[in-house]
Amino acid sequence: MTQAWRLDGGGQTLVFASDGGIPSCIYWGATLPAADDPQAIAWASVMDVTGGMLDAHPPLSLSPEASRSFPGQPGLVLRALDGTPLLPVFRLVSHHRSDSGIAFACSDAALGLTITFTFDADARTRMLTCRTVLVSDRLVRLGWLAAPVLPAPQQAREMIDFAGRWCGEFQPVASQWSAGIRLRESRTGRSGPADFPGLILPCLGATNCHGEAFAFHYGWSGGHRMVAEELADGRRQIQFGHAVDTEIAPGTRFESAPLYVTHSTTGLNGCAVAFQRHIRDRIVAMPDPARPRPVHYNSWESVYFRHDLTVLKDIATRAARLGAERFVLDDGWFGQRDDDRTSLGDWTVDARKYPDGLAPLIEHVHAEGMSFGLWFEPEMVSPDSDLYRAHPDWTLGPDDQTLGRHQMVLDMSRAEVRDHLYAAIAAILSAHAIDYVKWDHNRVLPAPYADQARGTYALLDRLRVAFPGVEIESCASGGGRIDAGILARTHRVWLSDSNDALERLRIQHDAALFLPGSVTGSHVGPRRCHTSGRTLDMAVRAWTAAQRHMGFEMDPRELTEEEATTLRAVTQWWKDNRHWTMRADILRLDSADPAVLAEQQMAEDGSRFVVFAAKVMASAQIAPRPLRLTALDPAARYSIALRDTADPGRLSRGAPALKSGLLEASGAWLMSHGLYLPCSFPETIWVVEGQRIADPCTEAPT
């Protein structure tokens, strides 16, 4: 007899059914009416069979089983200690409901295996958290364990996953659904810029602002595998798990990382907002949630390894006058670190550069009204270092491996390695008033072992307990390790090493499909970008950084007075508005002009918004196309004002309403027609501020 269950929460419904084996998810989508009986849905979901196939469809269960003739990728690959494949036949033994979720336990008594699937729905963030746990009564070897396997929608024609590179992270890749497998696997030992562990499935007609979409994120930092498969019978499955064969040691208990999934009826933005809210409010735990996010200054692109106390004090003073509230000393303060070929692992202050230690610089930074942060790269070691010379056996991989940035990787699975690193970092943090650590990770691993990520997690967890007031930034050559697993232990991500504002606009626009602004670092870079060679106006650099957690990363001594005035003004705007923008929903707008990249940041209570519209290249047409807004109350009225962020010069000769002063309009008009922005040159940004000014209209239009 078929059993069926439904789980409602977070604006979506899941229905599960089982004929005695592992349950299958037979419905996932918009919330169903309370009267819809899951048993009836299970009966209505039975598919027909025809010739040339089995007499029934093998179940696409939460872990599809090869032993049941499932024709696609199985959810579990397991071997005995001698390498013999194990093909379990699981039976459902129990299910358990909680206030917000459901769990299923299944067993194979003959093989001594139990597999459990858990689902928890968060009503406020509209996020489902799913996990698979496998327990064995004897040692086994795990090749692959998928988080709970869910069906992909039949109404989708494409899928969007993410590629990228150094200084070019979060590149969406749209692939058409077709028979077979779309497989993405990160085997670099970190989530990686080339394989962000996320997937979006837009249904037919979906855009940023409209339509139905599904989204997935695997919260794991050690390398993942994604399988999007369409079977010959037309069914589709999505699997996420750790990269294959990364559990090196045999064991009796294995578990997937959390798989975060959500469904939207408001386009890609509905998925994005769910992820933004869940990561901000459920994953990241700020040391002091009431503290405003401070304006950040990072020393890297001003001095690199050339540390001089007098110069750094001068830079700190100038940064504070521009509006910085935190000063972060980057790479080069320790060991004999004059370039990237030496000293990683030797976490003691370089007495040549700092004869009196870090205290004089820290005291100066504090006197300027800023807090102090410091750079570390704990998981790495330089062959030219005291640590490596003392413990060459502490590294991963062979002695003749290809180095990355002239460095090797410490084996974080070893307790003695973690103990050494903890002692070294704790000594620095205990001796100085440091409230921020930039934690870097500048090369891929020589082998993608899962224990490496777990070891890093353990070290971070230990440091956070000992130093609860210290914020930690996750950096990995920029955006090489961004995922919910690392964000559960850190408080900010460095999205990219590119401070090119045009590159950064695109990267942070696409990263907003998963990341909230409050944890996404964005810095005002040098006039001539050090990674692209492009020269950009201060206004576009500053307003790009102001769209996320704002910071500076340039030598302030290079600024003209005009540039400094612009930067101070934008920074003050950011400070004046961060109390709501750092909790705002970031909504990507559907621009009718591909030359315009635009987003709308909406306050939690819907009372106000700001639109950033960047013209990143020349338009094909002469006049600007109207820009539709989103997520407004159609019946409410809004006041709209254009900030003086770009000089249209002789290009703008007309009198559009936004140039003339305050504009009032209904939410319906703003979403159906949209705003006409003034003409502008490429490489400029318009900033439009909106505020709700009236209760919903009750009178009929005349």
Tab-separated table of C-alpha atoms in Angstrom, residues 157-324:
chain	number	residue	atom	x	y	z
A	157	ARG	CA	13.887	24.035	-20.795
A	158	GLU	CA	17.192	25.159	-19.369
A	159	MET	CA	19.272	25.097	-16.231
A	160	ILE	CA	21.668	27.745	-14.925
A	161	ASP	CA	24.816	26.740	-13.094
A	162	PHE	CA	27.972	28.778	-12.507
A	163	ALA	CA	31.473	28.843	-13.917
A	164	GLY	CA	34.214	31.400	-13.388
A	165	ARG	CA	37.883	32.122	-12.888
A	166	TRP	CA	40.161	34.358	-10.878
A	167	CYS	CA	38.842	37.927	-11.268
A	168	GLY	CA	35.810	36.564	-13.147
A	169	GLU	CA	33.688	34.694	-10.611
A	170	PHE	CA	29.959	33.811	-10.720
A	171	GLN	CA	29.540	33.433	-14.473
A	172	PRO	CA	26.070	31.986	-15.193
A	173	VAL	CA	26.052	29.111	-17.674
A	174	ALA	CA	22.700	28.304	-19.279
A	175	SER	CA	22.370	24.738	-20.618
A	176	GLN	CA	19.430	23.199	-22.396
A	177	TRP	CA	17.774	20.182	-20.845
A	178	SER	CA	18.264	17.101	-22.988
A	179	ALA	CA	18.570	13.357	-22.544
A	180	GLY	CA	21.609	12.518	-20.435
A	181	ILE	CA	23.604	14.260	-17.744
A	182	ARG	CA	24.830	17.754	-17.006
A	183	LEU	CA	27.601	17.126	-14.459
A	184	ARG	CA	29.584	19.741	-12.567
A	185	GLU	CA	32.280	18.665	-10.144
A	186	SER	CA	34.786	20.716	-8.190
A	187	ARG	CA	37.810	18.589	-7.372
A	188	THR	CA	40.087	21.389	-6.171
A	189	GLY	CA	39.330	20.872	-2.480
A	190	ARG	CA	37.315	24.068	-2.193
A	191	SER	CA	34.022	25.293	-3.617
A	192	GLY	CA	36.071	27.179	-6.222
A	193	PRO	CA	35.422	30.065	-8.634
A	194	ALA	CA	35.016	27.621	-11.525
A	195	ASP	CA	32.248	25.557	-9.909
A	196	PHE	CA	30.099	27.468	-7.431
A	197	PRO	CA	27.836	24.836	-5.789
A	198	GLY	CA	24.554	26.284	-6.978
A	199	LEU	CA	21.886	25.591	-9.590
A	200	ILE	CA	18.816	27.491	-10.776
A	201	LEU	CA	16.000	25.924	-12.788
A	202	PRO	CA	13.804	28.591	-14.404
A	203	CYS	CA	10.533	27.348	-15.830
A	204	LEU	CA	9.171	28.461	-19.185
A	205	GLY	CA	8.900	32.253	-19.410
A	206	ALA	CA	10.700	32.948	-16.128
A	207	THR	CA	12.706	36.173	-15.827
A	208	ASN	CA	14.341	37.924	-12.918
A	209	CYS	CA	10.999	39.367	-11.818
A	210	HIS	CA	8.325	36.975	-13.107
A	211	GLY	CA	7.570	33.285	-13.425
A	212	GLU	CA	8.380	30.067	-11.631
A	213	ALA	CA	11.875	28.940	-10.660
A	214	PHE	CA	13.634	26.401	-8.426
A	215	ALA	CA	17.104	26.802	-6.912
A	216	PHE	CA	19.693	24.690	-5.067
A	217	HIS	CA	22.835	25.421	-3.053
A	218	TYR	CA	25.112	22.782	-1.511
A	219	GLY	CA	26.624	24.170	1.687
A	220	TRP	CA	30.066	22.588	1.567
A	221	SER	CA	33.568	24.044	1.138
A	222	GLY	CA	35.516	20.912	0.174
A	223	GLY	CA	34.500	20.340	-3.426
A	224	HIS	CA	31.126	19.105	-4.643
A	225	ARG	CA	29.428	17.150	-7.398
A	226	MET	CA	26.188	18.090	-9.135
A	227	VAL	CA	24.220	15.750	-11.387
A	228	ALA	CA	21.297	17.069	-13.440
A	229	GLU	CA	19.957	14.091	-15.346
A	230	GLU	CA	17.099	13.506	-17.770
A	231	LEU	CA	16.170	9.827	-18.092
A	232	ALA	CA	14.942	8.152	-21.255
A	233	ASP	CA	11.404	8.163	-19.819
A	234	GLY	CA	11.586	11.953	-19.423
A	235	ARG	CA	11.914	12.164	-15.670
A	236	ARG	CA	14.591	14.460	-14.295
A	237	GLN	CA	16.632	14.348	-11.119
A	238	ILE	CA	19.005	16.699	-9.305
A	239	GLN	CA	21.769	15.328	-7.092
A	240	PHE	CA	24.291	17.235	-4.955
A	241	GLY	CA	26.980	15.786	-2.711
A	242	HIS	CA	30.668	15.864	-1.843
A	243	ALA	CA	33.004	15.296	-4.784
A	244	VAL	CA	33.263	11.598	-5.613
A	245	ASP	CA	35.770	9.442	-3.705
A	246	THR	CA	36.837	12.209	-1.334
A	247	GLU	CA	36.067	10.156	1.777
A	248	ILE	CA	39.426	8.406	1.937
A	249	ALA	CA	39.091	6.391	5.120
A	250	PRO	CA	36.502	3.654	5.643
A	251	GLY	CA	33.849	4.535	8.196
A	252	THR	CA	30.547	3.677	9.791
A	253	ARG	CA	28.844	7.079	9.483
A	254	PHE	CA	28.714	9.485	6.563
A	255	GLU	CA	26.560	12.512	5.944
A	256	SER	CA	25.976	14.994	3.191
A	257	ALA	CA	26.334	18.693	3.753
A	258	PRO	CA	23.082	20.640	3.997
A	259	LEU	CA	21.368	21.104	0.651
A	260	TYR	CA	19.403	24.352	0.595
A	261	VAL	CA	16.517	24.470	-1.873
A	262	THR	CA	13.728	26.905	-2.604
A	263	HIS	CA	10.865	27.482	-5.028
A	264	SER	CA	9.682	30.846	-6.368
A	265	THR	CA	6.626	32.169	-8.181
A	266	THR	CA	8.259	35.613	-8.578
A	267	GLY	CA	11.060	34.674	-10.930
A	268	LEU	CA	14.718	34.286	-10.104
A	269	ASN	CA	14.413	37.097	-7.586
A	270	GLY	CA	12.144	34.966	-5.407
A	271	CYS	CA	14.902	32.350	-5.148
A	272	ALA	CA	17.555	35.033	-4.646
A	273	VAL	CA	15.707	36.694	-1.783
A	274	ALA	CA	15.217	33.337	-0.053
A	275	PHE	CA	18.958	32.649	-0.202
A	276	GLN	CA	19.904	36.208	0.804
A	277	ARG	CA	17.658	36.138	3.863
A	278	HIS	CA	18.564	32.607	4.889
A	279	ILE	CA	22.320	33.163	4.669
A	280	ARG	CA	22.104	36.531	6.418
A	281	ASP	CA	19.668	35.541	9.184
A	282	ARG	CA	20.183	31.792	9.644
A	283	ILE	CA	23.721	30.932	8.502
A	284	VAL	CA	25.968	33.893	9.345
A	285	ALA	CA	26.228	34.672	13.071
A	286	MET	CA	27.692	38.154	13.548
A	287	PRO	CA	29.654	38.724	16.787
A	288	ASP	CA	27.622	41.877	17.428
A	289	PRO	CA	24.481	41.946	15.266
A	290	ALA	CA	23.604	45.450	16.489
A	291	ARG	CA	26.881	46.925	15.229
A	292	PRO	CA	26.517	48.678	11.865
A	293	ARG	CA	28.632	47.141	9.126
A	294	PRO	CA	31.807	49.282	9.196
A	295	VAL	CA	33.329	50.936	6.148
A	296	HIS	CA	36.351	48.803	5.363
A	297	TYR	CA	39.887	49.768	4.333
A	298	ASN	CA	42.299	47.084	3.071
A	299	SER	CA	45.994	47.848	2.532
A	300	TRP	CA	46.760	45.296	-0.199
A	301	GLU	CA	46.544	47.347	-3.396
A	302	SER	CA	48.203	50.348	-1.776
A	303	VAL	CA	51.447	48.821	-0.457
A	304	TYR	CA	51.448	45.081	-1.281
A	305	PHE	CA	54.495	43.654	0.570
A	306	ARG	CA	56.192	47.040	1.024
A	307	HIS	CA	55.281	47.655	4.659
A	308	ASP	CA	56.589	50.875	6.175
A	309	LEU	CA	55.120	52.098	9.454
A	310	THR	CA	55.260	55.794	8.559
A	311	VAL	CA	53.562	55.190	5.220
A	312	LEU	CA	50.903	52.948	6.737
A	313	LYS	CA	50.088	55.501	9.426
A	314	ASP	CA	49.677	58.159	6.759
A	315	ILE	CA	47.421	55.883	4.714
A	316	ALA	CA	45.351	55.045	7.794
A	317	THR	CA	44.842	58.739	8.568
A	318	ARG	CA	43.767	59.465	5.004
A	319	ALA	CA	41.433	56.435	4.935
A	320	ALA	CA	39.758	57.588	8.146
A	321	ARG	CA	39.213	61.073	6.684
A	322	LEU	CA	37.523	59.463	3.691
A	323	GLY	CA	35.146	57.643	6.025
A	324	ALA	CA	36.803	54.286	6.754
